[in-house]
Tab-separated table of N, CA, C and O in Angstrom:
chain	number	residue	atom	x	y	z
D	1	MET	N	42.932	149.771	20.019
D	1	MET	CA	44.129	148.977	19.931
D	1	MET	C	44.233	148.254	18.590
D	1	MET	O	45.314	147.931	18.157
D	2	SER	N	43.120	148.008	17.916
D	2	SER	CA	43.159	147.262	16.660
D	2	SER	C	43.872	148.029	15.552
D	2	SER	O	44.339	147.424	14.597
D	3	LYS	N	43.983	149.355	15.654
D	3	LYS	CA	44.702	150.117	14.637
D	3	LYS	C	46.193	149.834	14.649
D	3	LYS	O	46.893	150.126	13.695
D	4	PHE	N	46.694	149.264	15.757
D	4	PHE	CA	48.112	148.952	15.849
D	4	PHE	C	48.443	147.591	15.250
D	4	PHE	O	49.602	147.278	15.038
D	5	ARG	N	47.464	146.776	14.984
D	5	ARG	CA	47.715	145.441	14.447
D	5	ARG	C	48.052	145.536	12.961
D	5	ARG	O	47.313	146.115	12.180
D	6	ASN	N	49.190	144.936	12.616
D	6	ASN	CA	49.652	144.901	11.231
D	6	ASN	C	49.566	146.270	10.580
D	6	ASN	O	48.923	146.458	9.554
D	7	HIS	N	50.226	147.241	11.176
D	7	HIS	CA	50.219	148.621	10.687
D	7	HIS	C	51.648	149.034	10.354
D	7	HIS	O	52.552	148.861	11.165
D	8	VAL	N	51.853	149.560	9.149
D	8	VAL	CA	53.170	149.966	8.687
D	8	VAL	C	53.121	151.425	8.287
D	8	VAL	O	52.167	151.856	7.614
D	9	GLN	N	54.129	152.192	8.696
D	9	GLN	CA	54.293	153.573	8.251
D	9	GLN	C	55.720	153.713	7.756
D	9	GLN	O	56.665	153.373	8.483
D	10	LEU	N	55.889	154.210	6.546
D	10	LEU	CA	57.217	154.387	5.966
D	10	LEU	C	57.301	155.751	5.295
D	10	LEU	O	56.324	156.217	4.700
D	11	ILE	N	58.465	156.370	5.380
D	11	ILE	CA	58.768	157.566	4.600
D	11	ILE	C	60.054	157.258	3.858
D	11	ILE	O	61.038	156.816	4.457
D	12	GLY	N	60.016	157.469	2.549
D	12	GLY	CA	61.192	157.176	1.744
D	12	GLY	C	60.998	157.682	0.326
D	12	GLY	O	60.115	158.494	0.054
D	13	ASN	N	61.838	157.166	-0.565
D	13	ASN	CA	61.818	157.596	-1.960
D	13	ASN	C	61.454	156.445	-2.882
D	13	ASN	O	61.901	155.315	-2.679
D	14	ILE	N	60.662	156.768	-3.892
D	14	ILE	CA	60.298	155.786	-4.913
D	14	ILE	C	61.555	155.449	-5.704
D	14	ILE	O	62.236	156.347	-6.199
D	15	GLY	N	61.868	154.159	-5.821
D	15	GLY	CA	63.116	153.732	-6.446
D	15	GLY	C	63.033	153.520	-7.944
D	15	GLY	O	64.057	153.431	-8.616
D	16	GLU	N	61.830	153.412	-8.464
D	16	GLU	CA	61.629	153.215	-9.906
D	16	GLU	C	60.245	153.740	-10.249
D	16	GLU	O	59.392	153.849	-9.370
D	17	ASP	N	60.040	154.100	-11.495
D	17	ASP	CA	58.694	154.544	-11.883
D	17	ASP	C	57.705	153.412	-11.611
D	17	ASP	O	57.973	152.256	-11.953
D	18	PRO	N	56.583	153.722	-10.990
D	18	PRO	CA	55.602	152.683	-10.657
D	18	PRO	C	55.081	151.969	-11.902
D	18	PRO	O	54.929	152.573	-12.970
D	19	LYS	N	54.804	150.683	-11.735
D	19	LYS	CA	54.187	149.884	-12.802
D	19	LYS	C	52.692	149.826	-12.511
D	19	LYS	O	52.278	149.364	-11.444
D	20	ILE	N	51.902	150.297	-13.444
D	20	ILE	CA	50.451	150.368	-13.286
D	20	ILE	C	49.819	149.266	-14.128
D	20	ILE	O	50.144	149.104	-15.307
D	21	THR	N	48.900	148.511	-13.527
D	21	THR	CA	48.164	147.466	-14.226
D	21	THR	C	46.678	147.770	-14.130
D	21	THR	O	46.169	148.054	-13.042
D	22	ASN	N	46.003	147.751	-15.274
D	22	ASN	CA	44.547	147.905	-15.309
D	22	ASN	C	43.938	146.516	-15.365
D	22	ASN	O	44.173	145.760	-16.307
D	23	LEU	N	43.161	146.179	-14.354
D	23	LEU	CA	42.543	144.859	-14.284
D	23	LEU	C	41.245	144.824	-15.085
D	23	LEU	O	40.652	145.868	-15.379
D	24	ASP	N	40.796	143.621	-15.436
D	24	ASP	CA	39.554	143.456	-16.194
D	24	ASP	C	38.359	144.055	-15.456
D	24	ASP	O	37.402	144.502	-16.076
D	25	SER	N	38.424	144.079	-14.129
D	25	SER	CA	37.318	144.623	-13.334
D	25	SER	C	37.252	146.149	-13.394
D	25	SER	O	36.308	146.740	-12.883
D	26	GLY	N	38.265	146.775	-13.998
D	26	GLY	CA	38.304	148.230	-14.060
D	26	GLY	C	39.163	148.841	-12.970
D	26	GLY	O	39.461	150.026	-12.999
D	27	LYS	N	39.565	148.035	-11.995
D	27	LYS	CA	40.426	148.514	-10.914
D	27	LYS	C	41.858	148.639	-11.402
D	27	LYS	O	42.272	147.939	-12.328
D	28	LYS	N	42.617	149.515	-10.740
D	28	LYS	CA	44.037	149.665	-11.030
D	28	LYS	C	44.840	149.153	-9.855
D	28	LYS	O	44.413	149.216	-8.712
D	29	VAL	N	46.041	148.671	-10.174
D	29	VAL	CA	47.002	148.293	-9.136
D	29	VAL	C	48.348	148.904	-9.532
D	29	VAL	O	48.735	148.875	-10.697
D	30	ALA	N	49.011	149.512	-8.558
D	30	ALA	CA	50.334	150.102	-8.771
D	30	ALA	C	51.338	149.343	-7.922
D	30	ALA	O	51.061	149.022	-6.765
D	31	ARG	N	52.500	149.049	-8.497
D	31	ARG	CA	53.581	148.374	-7.772
D	31	ARG	C	54.856	149.181	-7.981
D	31	ARG	O	55.145	149.608	-9.096
D	32	PHE	N	55.602	149.362	-6.879
D	32	PHE	CA	56.882	150.041	-6.993
D	32	PHE	C	57.768	149.700	-5.806
D	32	PHE	O	57.299	149.191	-4.789
D	33	GLN	N	59.047	149.960	-5.969
D	33	GLN	CA	60.019	149.781	-4.905
D	33	GLN	C	60.220	151.119	-4.209
D	33	GLN	O	60.239	152.167	-4.853
D	34	MET	N	60.378	151.047	-2.890
D	34	MET	CA	60.584	152.251	-2.091
D	34	MET	C	61.813	152.049	-1.220
D	34	MET	O	61.968	150.993	-0.593
D	35	ALA	N	62.680	153.062	-1.177
D	35	ALA	CA	63.893	153.013	-0.361
D	35	ALA	C	63.696	153.843	0.900
D	35	ALA	O	63.231	154.982	0.826
D	36	THR	N	64.028	153.259	2.044
D	36	THR	CA	64.059	154.018	3.294
D	36	THR	C	65.501	154.018	3.782
D	36	THR	O	66.213	153.018	3.670
D	37	ASN	N	65.939	155.166	4.283
D	37	ASN	CA	67.322	155.330	4.719
D	37	ASN	C	67.396	155.574	6.217
D	37	ASN	O	66.553	156.270	6.783
D	38	GLU	N	68.420	155.006	6.831
D	38	GLU	CA	68.696	155.215	8.242
D	38	GLU	C	70.147	155.668	8.354
D	38	GLU	O	71.039	155.050	7.780
D	39	ARG	N	70.356	156.772	9.056
D	39	ARG	CA	71.707	157.287	9.264
D	39	ARG	C	72.012	157.286	10.758
D	39	ARG	O	71.160	157.642	11.561
D	40	TYR	N	73.243	156.904	11.071
D	40	TYR	CA	73.689	156.935	12.462
D	40	TYR	C	75.205	157.060	12.485
D	40	TYR	O	75.879	156.865	11.465
D	41	LYS	N	75.747	157.387	13.648
D	41	LYS	CA	77.202	157.474	13.819
D	41	LYS	C	77.685	156.195	14.499
D	41	LYS	O	77.126	155.771	15.504
D	42	ASN	N	78.731	155.599	13.942
D	42	ASN	CA	79.289	154.382	14.527
D	42	ASN	C	80.240	154.741	15.675
D	42	ASN	O	80.388	155.919	16.031
D	43	ALA	N	80.896	153.752	16.236
D	43	ALA	CA	81.786	153.955	17.386
D	43	ALA	C	82.960	154.879	17.054
D	43	ALA	O	83.501	155.535	17.939
D	44	LYS	N	83.337	154.960	15.787
D	44	LYS	CA	84.447	155.831	15.367
D	44	LYS	C	83.976	157.255	15.080
D	44	LYS	O	84.771	158.101	14.708
D	45	GLY	N	82.665	157.485	15.187
D	45	GLY	CA	82.124	158.816	14.913
D	45	GLY	C	81.812	159.057	13.444
D	45	GLY	O	81.457	160.171	13.055
D	46	GLU	N	81.935	158.020	12.628
D	46	GLU	CA	81.643	158.148	11.193
D	46	GLU	C	80.143	157.976	10.954
D	46	GLU	O	79.497	157.163	11.611
D	47	THR	N	79.636	158.744	10.008
D	47	THR	CA	78.227	158.605	9.653
D	47	THR	C	78.057	157.395	8.737
D	47	THR	O	78.758	157.261	7.729
D	48	VAL	N	77.128	156.521	9.117
D	48	VAL	CA	76.835	155.307	8.350
D	48	VAL	C	75.393	155.399	7.862
D	48	VAL	O	74.513	155.833	8.602
D	49	GLN	N	75.167	155.027	6.613
D	49	GLN	CA	73.805	155.030	6.066
D	49	GLN	C	73.433	153.624	5.627
D	49	GLN	O	74.177	152.988	4.890
D	50	ASN	N	72.280	153.156	6.087
D	50	ASN	CA	71.721	151.882	5.645
D	50	ASN	C	70.462	152.169	4.840
D	50	ASN	O	69.635	152.980	5.249
D	51	THR	N	70.311	151.486	3.722
D	51	THR	CA	69.124	151.623	2.884
D	51	THR	C	68.397	150.289	2.850
D	51	THR	O	69.013	149.253	2.601
D	52	ASP	N	67.097	150.321	3.130
D	52	ASP	CA	66.243	149.141	3.011
D	52	ASP	C	65.269	149.371	1.869
D	52	ASP	O	64.776	150.484	1.674
D	53	TRP	N	64.990	148.301	1.126
D	53	TRP	CA	64.058	148.373	-0.001
D	53	TRP	C	62.778	147.637	0.347
D	53	TRP	O	62.813	146.551	0.909
D	54	HIS	N	61.649	148.231	-0.017
D	54	HIS	CA	60.334	147.677	0.273
D	54	HIS	C	59.523	147.642	-1.024
D	54	HIS	O	59.570	148.585	-1.811
D	55	THR	N	58.778	146.565	-1.210
D	55	THR	CA	57.859	146.477	-2.345
D	55	THR	C	56.508	147.013	-1.883
D	55	THR	O	55.954	146.542	-0.895
D	56	ILE	N	55.997	148.004	-2.599
D	56	ILE	CA	54.732	148.648	-2.253
D	56	ILE	C	53.694	148.287	-3.312
D	56	ILE	O	53.982	148.326	-4.510
D	57	VAL	N	52.490	147.954	-2.853
D	57	VAL	CA	51.367	147.658	-3.744
D	57	VAL	C	50.212	148.573	-3.344
D	57	VAL	O	49.877	148.658	-2.168
D	58	ALA	N	49.648	149.270	-4.311
D	58	ALA	CA	48.512	150.162	-4.047
D	58	ALA	C	47.374	149.800	-4.995
D	58	ALA	O	47.600	149.500	-6.166
D	59	TRP	N	46.155	149.851	-4.482
D	59	TRP	CA	44.964	149.472	-5.247
D	59	TRP	C	44.020	150.658	-5.390
D	59	TRP	O	44.015	151.562	-4.563
D	60	GLY	N	43.178	150.617	-6.437
D	60	GLY	CA	42.078	151.561	-6.591
D	60	GLY	C	42.518	153.010	-6.663
D	60	GLY	O	43.413	153.370	-7.426
D	61	ARG	N	41.879	153.856	-5.856
D	61	ARG	CA	42.146	155.298	-5.868
D	61	ARG	C	43.602	155.597	-5.485
D	61	ARG	O	44.218	156.504	-6.046
D	62	THR	N	44.145	154.836	-4.544
D	62	THR	CA	45.541	155.040	-4.148
D	62	THR	C	46.466	154.758	-5.329
D	62	THR	O	47.439	155.486	-5.553
D	63	ALA	N	46.166	153.739	-6.125
D	63	ALA	CA	46.952	153.427	-7.321
D	63	ALA	C	46.848	154.555	-8.346
D	63	ALA	O	47.830	154.878	-9.019
D	64	GLU	N	45.676	155.165	-8.460
D	64	GLU	CA	45.501	156.286	-9.390
D	64	GLU	C	46.359	157.479	-8.980
D	64	GLU	O	46.945	158.158	-9.832
D	65	ILE	N	46.460	157.740	-7.685
D	65	ILE	CA	47.309	158.833	-7.189
D	65	ILE	C	48.774	158.529	-7.491
D	65	ILE	O	49.519	159.398	-7.952
D	66	VAL	N	49.184	157.286	-7.261
D	66	VAL	CA	50.557	156.877	-7.572
D	66	VAL	C	50.824	157.042	-9.061
D	66	VAL	O	51.883	157.542	-9.461
D	67	GLU	N	49.876	156.633	-9.890
D	67	GLU	CA	50.043	156.743	-11.340
D	67	GLU	C	50.226	158.201	-11.756
D	67	GLU	O	51.072	158.521	-12.592
D	68	GLN	N	49.445	159.084	-11.169
D	68	GLN	CA	49.462	160.496	-11.562
D	68	GLN	C	50.672	161.248	-11.018
D	68	GLN	O	51.269	162.058	-11.724
D	69	PHE	N	51.048	160.983	-9.772
D	69	PHE	CA	52.063	161.805	-9.120
D	69	PHE	C	53.345	161.068	-8.749
D	69	PHE	O	54.333	161.697	-8.400
D	70	GLY	N	53.341	159.748	-8.783
D	70	GLY	CA	54.516	158.984	-8.361
D	70	GLY	C	55.525	158.862	-9.484
D	70	GLY	O	55.169	158.603	-10.624
D	71	ALA	N	56.777	159.073	-9.168
D	71	ALA	CA	57.858	158.925	-10.137
D	71	ALA	C	59.136	158.584	-9.385
D	71	ALA	O	59.245	158.839	-8.179
D	72	LYS	N	60.091	158.007	-10.082
D	72	LYS	CA	61.373	157.654	-9.481
D	72	LYS	C	61.956	158.870	-8.774
D	72	LYS	O	61.974	159.973	-9.317
D	73	GLY	N	62.382	158.665	-7.523
D	73	GLY	CA	63.001	159.733	-6.752
D	73	GLY	C	62.046	160.523	-5.885
D	73	GLY	O	62.472	161.218	-4.969
D	74	ARG	N	60.747	160.434	-6.130
D	74	ARG	CA	59.754	161.192	-5.362
D	74	ARG	C	59.701	160.705	-3.925
D	74	ARG	O	59.645	159.508	-3.671
D	75	GLU	N	59.733	161.641	-2.973
D	75	GLU	CA	59.616	161.280	-1.569
D	75	GLU	C	58.141	161.123	-1.219
D	75	GLU	O	57.324	161.983	-1.544
D	76	VAL	N	57.815	160.011	-0.567
D	76	VAL	CA	56.431	159.718	-0.198
D	76	VAL	C	56.369	159.131	1.207
D	76	VAL	O	57.336	158.561	1.701
D	77	GLY	N	55.215	159.287	1.809
D	77	GLY	CA	54.897	158.605	3.058
D	77	GLY	C	53.816	157.582	2.767
D	77	GLY	O	52.891	157.851	1.996
D	78	ILE	N	53.942	156.407	3.343
D	78	ILE	CA	53.009	155.311	3.086
D	78	ILE	C	52.478	154.800	4.419
D	78	ILE	O	53.244	154.629	5.360
D	79	THR	N	51.185	154.562	4.501
D	79	THR	CA	50.632	153.780	5.600
D	79	THR	C	49.940	152.579	4.972
D	79	THR	O	49.344	152.682	3.900
D	80	GLY	N	50.035	151.458	5.635
D	80	GLY	CA	49.429	150.247	5.097
D	80	GLY	C	49.650	149.072	6.026
D	80	GLY	O	49.800	149.241	7.235
D	81	LYS	N	49.678	147.878	5.412
D	81	LYS	CA	49.884	146.658	6.199
D	81	LYS	C	50.795	145.717	5.441
D	81	LYS	O	50.911	145.786	4.205
D	82	LEU	N	51.444	144.817	6.175
D	82	LEU	CA	52.297	143.813	5.563
D	82	LEU	C	51.458	142.653	5.054
D	82	LEU	O	50.508	142.229	5.713
D	83	LYS	N	51.814	142.164	3.894
D	83	LYS	CA	51.134	141.015	3.305
D	83	LYS	C	52.209	140.079	2.764
D	83	LYS	O	53.075	140.493	2.001
D	84	SER	N	52.152	138.823	3.186
D	84	SER	CA	53.106	137.815	2.702
D	84	SER	C	52.374	136.831	1.808
D	84	SER	O	51.211	136.512	2.038
D	85	ARG	N	53.080	136.375	0.786
D	85	ARG	CA	52.510	135.377	-0.116
D	85	ARG	C	53.645	134.532	-0.668
D	85	ARG	O	54.814	134.884	-0.521
D	86	HIS	N	53.290	133.431	-1.280
D	86	HIS	CA	54.291	132.586	-1.913
D	86	HIS	C	53.734	132.050	-3.224
D	86	HIS	O	52.530	132.015	-3.444
D	87	PHE	N	54.666	131.672	-4.099
D	87	PHE	CA	54.268	131.108	-5.383
D	87	PHE	C	55.366	130.179	-5.866
D	87	PHE	O	56.494	130.219	-5.380
D	88	GLU	N	55.005	129.327	-6.798
D	88	GLU	CA	55.954	128.375	-7.366
D	88	GLU	C	56.395	128.877	-8.736
D	88	GLU	O	55.574	129.264	-9.565
D	89	THR	N	57.701	128.874	-8.975
D	89	THR	CA	58.230	129.312	-10.253
D	89	THR	C	58.101	128.191	-11.291
D	89	THR	O	57.773	127.052	-10.946
D	90	LYS	N	58.411	128.511	-12.521
D	90	LYS	CA	58.318	127.511	-13.586
D	90	LYS	C	59.246	126.329	-13.364
D	90	LYS	O	58.945	125.225	-13.786
D	91	ASP	N	60.381	126.580	-12.698
D	91	ASP	CA	61.315	125.480	-12.435
D	91	ASP	C	60.974	124.698	-11.162
D	91	ASP	O	61.710	123.798	-10.767
D	92	GLY	N	59.856	125.037	-10.516
D	92	GLY	CA	59.384	124.274	-9.374
D	92	GLY	C	59.838	124.765	-8.011
D	92	GLY	O	59.453	124.199	-6.996
D	93	SER	N	60.654	125.826	-7.973
D	93	SER	CA	61.096	126.328	-6.666
D	93	SER	C	60.056	127.310	-6.101
D	93	SER	O	59.334	127.967	-6.845
D	94	MET	N	60.004	127.377	-4.779
D	94	MET	CA	59.047	128.266	-4.115
D	94	MET	C	59.697	129.624	-3.866
D	94	MET	O	60.864	129.707	-3.490
D	95	ARG	N	58.937	130.672	-4.094
D	95	ARG	CA	59.377	132.040	-3.816
D	95	ARG	C	58.444	132.623	-2.764
D	95	ARG	O	57.223	132.428	-2.828
D	96	TYR	N	59.029	133.345	-1.824
D	96	TYR	CA	58.264	133.990	-0.759
D	96	TYR	C	58.441	135.492	-0.872
D	96	TYR	O	59.565	135.976	-1.065
D	97	VAL	N	57.336	136.232	-0.785
D	97	VAL	CA	57.343	137.675	-0.978
D	97	VAL	C	56.596	138.327	0.178
D	97	VAL	O	55.532	137.858	0.576
D	98	THR	N	57.172	139.402	0.706
D	98	THR	CA	56.475	140.238	1.677
D	98	THR	C	56.361	141.628	1.083
D	98	THR	O	57.369	142.211	0.650
D	99	GLU	N	55.142	142.149	1.022
D	99	GLU	CA	54.868	143.452	0.424
D	99	GLU	C	54.146	144.338	1.434
D	99	GLU	O	53.534	143.845	2.376
D	100	VAL	N	54.212	145.639	1.200
D	100	VAL	CA	53.413	146.586	1.961
D	100	VAL	C	52.230	146.967	1.077
D	100	VAL	O	52.415	147.495	-0.020
D	101	VAL	N	51.015	146.659	1.529
D	101	VAL	CA	49.805	147.059	0.808
D	101	VAL	C	49.425	148.434	1.343
D	101	VAL	O	49.064	148.578	2.510
D	102	ALA	N	49.544	149.445	0.492
D	102	ALA	CA	49.345	150.834	0.903
D	102	ALA	C	47.862	151.170	1.004
D	102	ALA	O	47.106	150.937	0.065
D	103	ASN	N	47.468	151.704	2.157
D	103	ASN	CA	46.114	152.224	2.330
D	103	ASN	C	46.063	153.700	1.961
D	103	ASN	O	45.075	154.180	1.414
D	104	GLU	N	47.134	154.415	2.305
D	104	GLU	CA	47.221	155.848	2.028
D	104	GLU	C	48.623	156.180	1.568
D	104	GLU	O	49.590	155.545	1.965
D	105	ILE	N	48.709	157.220	0.739
D	105	ILE	CA	50.003	157.722	0.304
D	105	ILE	C	50.011	159.230	0.495
D	105	ILE	O	49.024	159.905	0.191
D	106	LEU	N	51.100	159.732	1.038
D	106	LEU	CA	51.276	161.162	1.257
D	106	LEU	C	52.430	161.604	0.385
D	106	LEU	O	53.544	161.069	0.497
D	107	LEU	N	52.172	162.547	-0.506
D	107	LEU	CA	53.191	163.037	-1.414
D	107	LEU	C	54.013	164.089	-0.687
D	107	LEU	O	53.481	165.097	-0.224
D	108	LEU	N	55.310	163.860	-0.581
D	108	LEU	CA	56.224	164.769	0.121
D	108	LEU	C	57.221	165.339	-0.875
D	108	LEU	O	57.381	164.815	-1.969
D	109	GLY	N	57.929	166.359	-0.482
D	109	GLY	CA	58.957	166.914	-1.350
D	109	GLY	C	58.353	167.448	-2.632
D	109	GLY	O	57.159	167.656	-2.764
D	110	SER	N	59.218	167.657	-3.604
D	110	SER	CA	58.744	168.204	-4.881
D	110	SER	C	58.619	167.103	-5.909
D	110	SER	O	59.270	166.070	-5.833
D	111	ARG	N	57.794	167.350	-6.894
D	111	ARG	CA	57.599	166.386	-7.984
D	111	ARG	C	58.816	166.408	-8.871
D	111	ARG	O	59.292	167.463	-9.269
D	112	SER	N	59.379	165.217	-9.195
D	112	SER	CA	60.583	165.178	-10.056
D	112	SER	C	60.234	165.343	-11.494
D	112	SER	O	59.165	165.132	-11.945
């Protein structure tokens, strides 16, 4: 049952080329936006599409895979967990962020 706790699975498209950061420790971190789409028919029979955007963070080997194969438009599957954090901006206001920390990435579709 513990595998169901804080578990996220998403399939969607990378919305921008991933930003890769090399840390002093030698580890890599990749950050990118991912779009997931939902289509349904409304009461009038018209097809409606909703797009949600998610911030994805990948560390270590997963970040290396994103760096090598991830590009804007690429379809990917992500498994991971939700992580929330907050920080104070220079003007003193608080910002709250929820990200998906990717444990695994599955490359789908063709490479753009």
